[in-house]
Amino acid sequence: MIRSSAADFSASGDVQPGETPPAEDQVSAPQGHEEHGPHRAVPWVWIGVVGAVAVLVALFFVGYAVGLLD
């Protein structure tokens, strides 16, 4: 039987203990710049914009219903 340099596998296909590569080191040095999220006001601005559009659409339908837009 010819033995290859690849890792030995058990019958279930698992790699045998001691045949796995060592864990790699993590990168701990800073990587460029820090990532910052949006300013605190940005989500509230979008909520306000969506709310204003919803109110305008509702007013349009109310105006149409009472006959202001005939």
PDB file of C-alpha atoms in Angstrom:
ATOM      1  CA  MET A   1       0.000   0.000   0.000  1.00  0.00           C
ATOM      2  CA  ILE A   2       1.339   3.432  -0.942  1.00  0.00           C
ATOM      3  CA  ARG A   3       1.105   6.011   1.843  1.00  0.00           C
ATOM      4  CA  SER A   4       0.398   9.571   0.714  1.00  0.00           C
ATOM      5  CA  SER A   5       1.514  12.720   2.471  1.00  0.00           C
ATOM      6  CA  ALA A   6      -2.123  13.808   2.873  1.00  0.00           C
ATOM      7  CA  ALA A   7      -3.827  13.619   6.260  1.00  0.00           C
ATOM      8  CA  ASP A   8      -5.083  10.211   7.384  1.00  0.00           C
ATOM      9  CA  PHE A   9      -8.848   9.793   7.483  1.00  0.00           C
ATOM     10  CA  SER A  10     -10.877   7.385   9.570  1.00  0.00           C
ATOM     11  CA  ALA A  11     -13.666   5.297   8.091  1.00  0.00           C
ATOM     12  CA  SER A  12     -16.155   8.087   8.882  1.00  0.00           C
ATOM     13  CA  GLY A  13     -14.022  10.640   7.032  1.00  0.00           C
ATOM     14  CA  ASP A  14     -12.813  12.486  10.125  1.00  0.00           C
ATOM     15  CA  VAL A  15      -9.213  13.653  10.314  1.00  0.00           C
ATOM     16  CA  GLN A  16      -7.243  11.746  12.917  1.00  0.00           C
ATOM     17  CA  PRO A  17      -6.034  13.636  16.022  1.00  0.00           C
ATOM     18  CA  GLY A  18      -2.617  15.158  15.495  1.00  0.00           C
ATOM     19  CA  GLU A  19      -3.095  15.352  11.727  1.00  0.00           C
ATOM     20  CA  THR A  20      -4.820  18.747  11.704  1.00  0.00           C
ATOM     21  CA  PRO A  21      -2.778  21.869  11.007  1.00  0.00           C
ATOM     22  CA  PRO A  22      -1.971  24.137  13.945  1.00  0.00           C
ATOM     23  CA  ALA A  23      -4.267  27.064  14.632  1.00  0.00           C
ATOM     24  CA  GLU A  24      -3.199  30.271  12.950  1.00  0.00           C
ATOM     25  CA  ASP A  25      -2.477  33.428  14.897  1.00  0.00           C
ATOM     26  CA  GLN A  26      -5.066  36.182  14.846  1.00  0.00           C
ATOM     27  CA  VAL A  27      -4.272  39.592  13.473  1.00  0.00           C
ATOM     28  CA  SER A  28      -4.105  41.910  16.456  1.00  0.00           C
ATOM     29  CA  ALA A  29      -2.620  45.000  14.852  1.00  0.00           C
ATOM     30  CA  PRO A  30      -4.965  47.853  13.939  1.00  0.00           C
ATOM     31  CA  GLN A  31      -6.175  47.635  10.363  1.00  0.00           C
ATOM     32  CA  GLY A  32      -6.383  51.123   8.883  1.00  0.00           C
ATOM     33  CA  HIS A  33      -9.205  53.188  10.336  1.00  0.00           C
ATOM     34  CA  GLU A  34     -11.950  52.514  12.836  1.00  0.00           C
ATOM     35  CA  GLU A  35     -15.453  51.929  11.555  1.00  0.00           C
ATOM     36  CA  HIS A  36     -18.045  54.283  12.978  1.00  0.00           C
ATOM     37  CA  GLY A  37     -21.776  53.987  12.580  1.00  0.00           C
ATOM     38  CA  PRO A  38     -24.051  56.821  11.536  1.00  0.00           C
ATOM     39  CA  HIS A  39     -24.633  59.773  13.837  1.00  0.00           C
ATOM     40  CA  ARG A  40     -27.394  59.378  16.419  1.00  0.00           C
ATOM     41  CA  ALA A  41     -29.678  61.764  14.520  1.00  0.00           C
ATOM     42  CA  VAL A  42     -29.607  59.875  11.203  1.00  0.00           C
ATOM     43  CA  PRO A  43     -32.144  57.150  12.136  1.00  0.00           C
ATOM     44  CA  TRP A  44     -34.474  59.778  13.622  1.00  0.00           C
ATOM     45  CA  VAL A  45     -34.280  61.851  10.444  1.00  0.00           C
ATOM     46  CA  TRP A  46     -35.375  58.844   8.380  1.00  0.00           C
ATOM     47  CA  ILE A  47     -38.170  58.048  10.834  1.00  0.00           C
ATOM     48  CA  GLY A  48     -39.318  61.672  10.516  1.00  0.00           C
ATOM     49  CA  VAL A  49     -39.215  61.568   6.712  1.00  0.00           C
ATOM     50  CA  VAL A  50     -41.210  58.333   6.561  1.00  0.00           C
ATOM     51  CA  GLY A  51     -43.671  59.691   9.128  1.00  0.00           C
ATOM     52  CA  ALA A  52     -44.133  62.938   7.182  1.00  0.00           C
ATOM     53  CA  VAL A  53     -44.799  61.039   3.946  1.00  0.00           C
ATOM     54  CA  ALA A  54     -47.312  58.813   5.748  1.00  0.00           C
ATOM     55  CA  VAL A  55     -49.121  61.866   7.169  1.00  0.00           C
ATOM     56  CA  LEU A  56     -49.231  63.547   3.744  1.00  0.00           C
ATOM     57  CA  VAL A  57     -50.648  60.414   2.117  1.00  0.00           C
ATOM     58  CA  ALA A  58     -53.249  60.102   4.892  1.00  0.00           C
ATOM     59  CA  LEU A  59     -54.222  63.780   4.473  1.00  0.00           C
ATOM     60  CA  PHE A  60     -54.552  63.251   0.716  1.00  0.00           C
ATOM     61  CA  PHE A  61     -57.002  60.391   1.242  1.00  0.00           C
ATOM     62  CA  VAL A  62     -58.952  62.305   3.902  1.00  0.00           C
ATOM     63  CA  GLY A  63     -59.166  65.313   1.582  1.00  0.00           C
ATOM     64  CA  TYR A  64     -60.324  63.104  -1.266  1.00  0.00           C
ATOM     65  CA  ALA A  65     -62.912  61.432   0.972  1.00  0.00           C
ATOM     66  CA  VAL A  66     -64.497  64.708   2.136  1.00  0.00           C
ATOM     67  CA  GLY A  67     -64.537  66.172  -1.370  1.00  0.00           C
ATOM     68  CA  LEU A  68     -61.738  68.740  -1.182  1.00  0.00           C
ATOM     69  CA  LEU A  69     -59.969  67.276  -4.218  1.00  0.00           C
ATOM     70  CA  ASP A  70     -62.924  67.062  -6.611  1.00  0.00           C
TER      71      ASP A  70
END
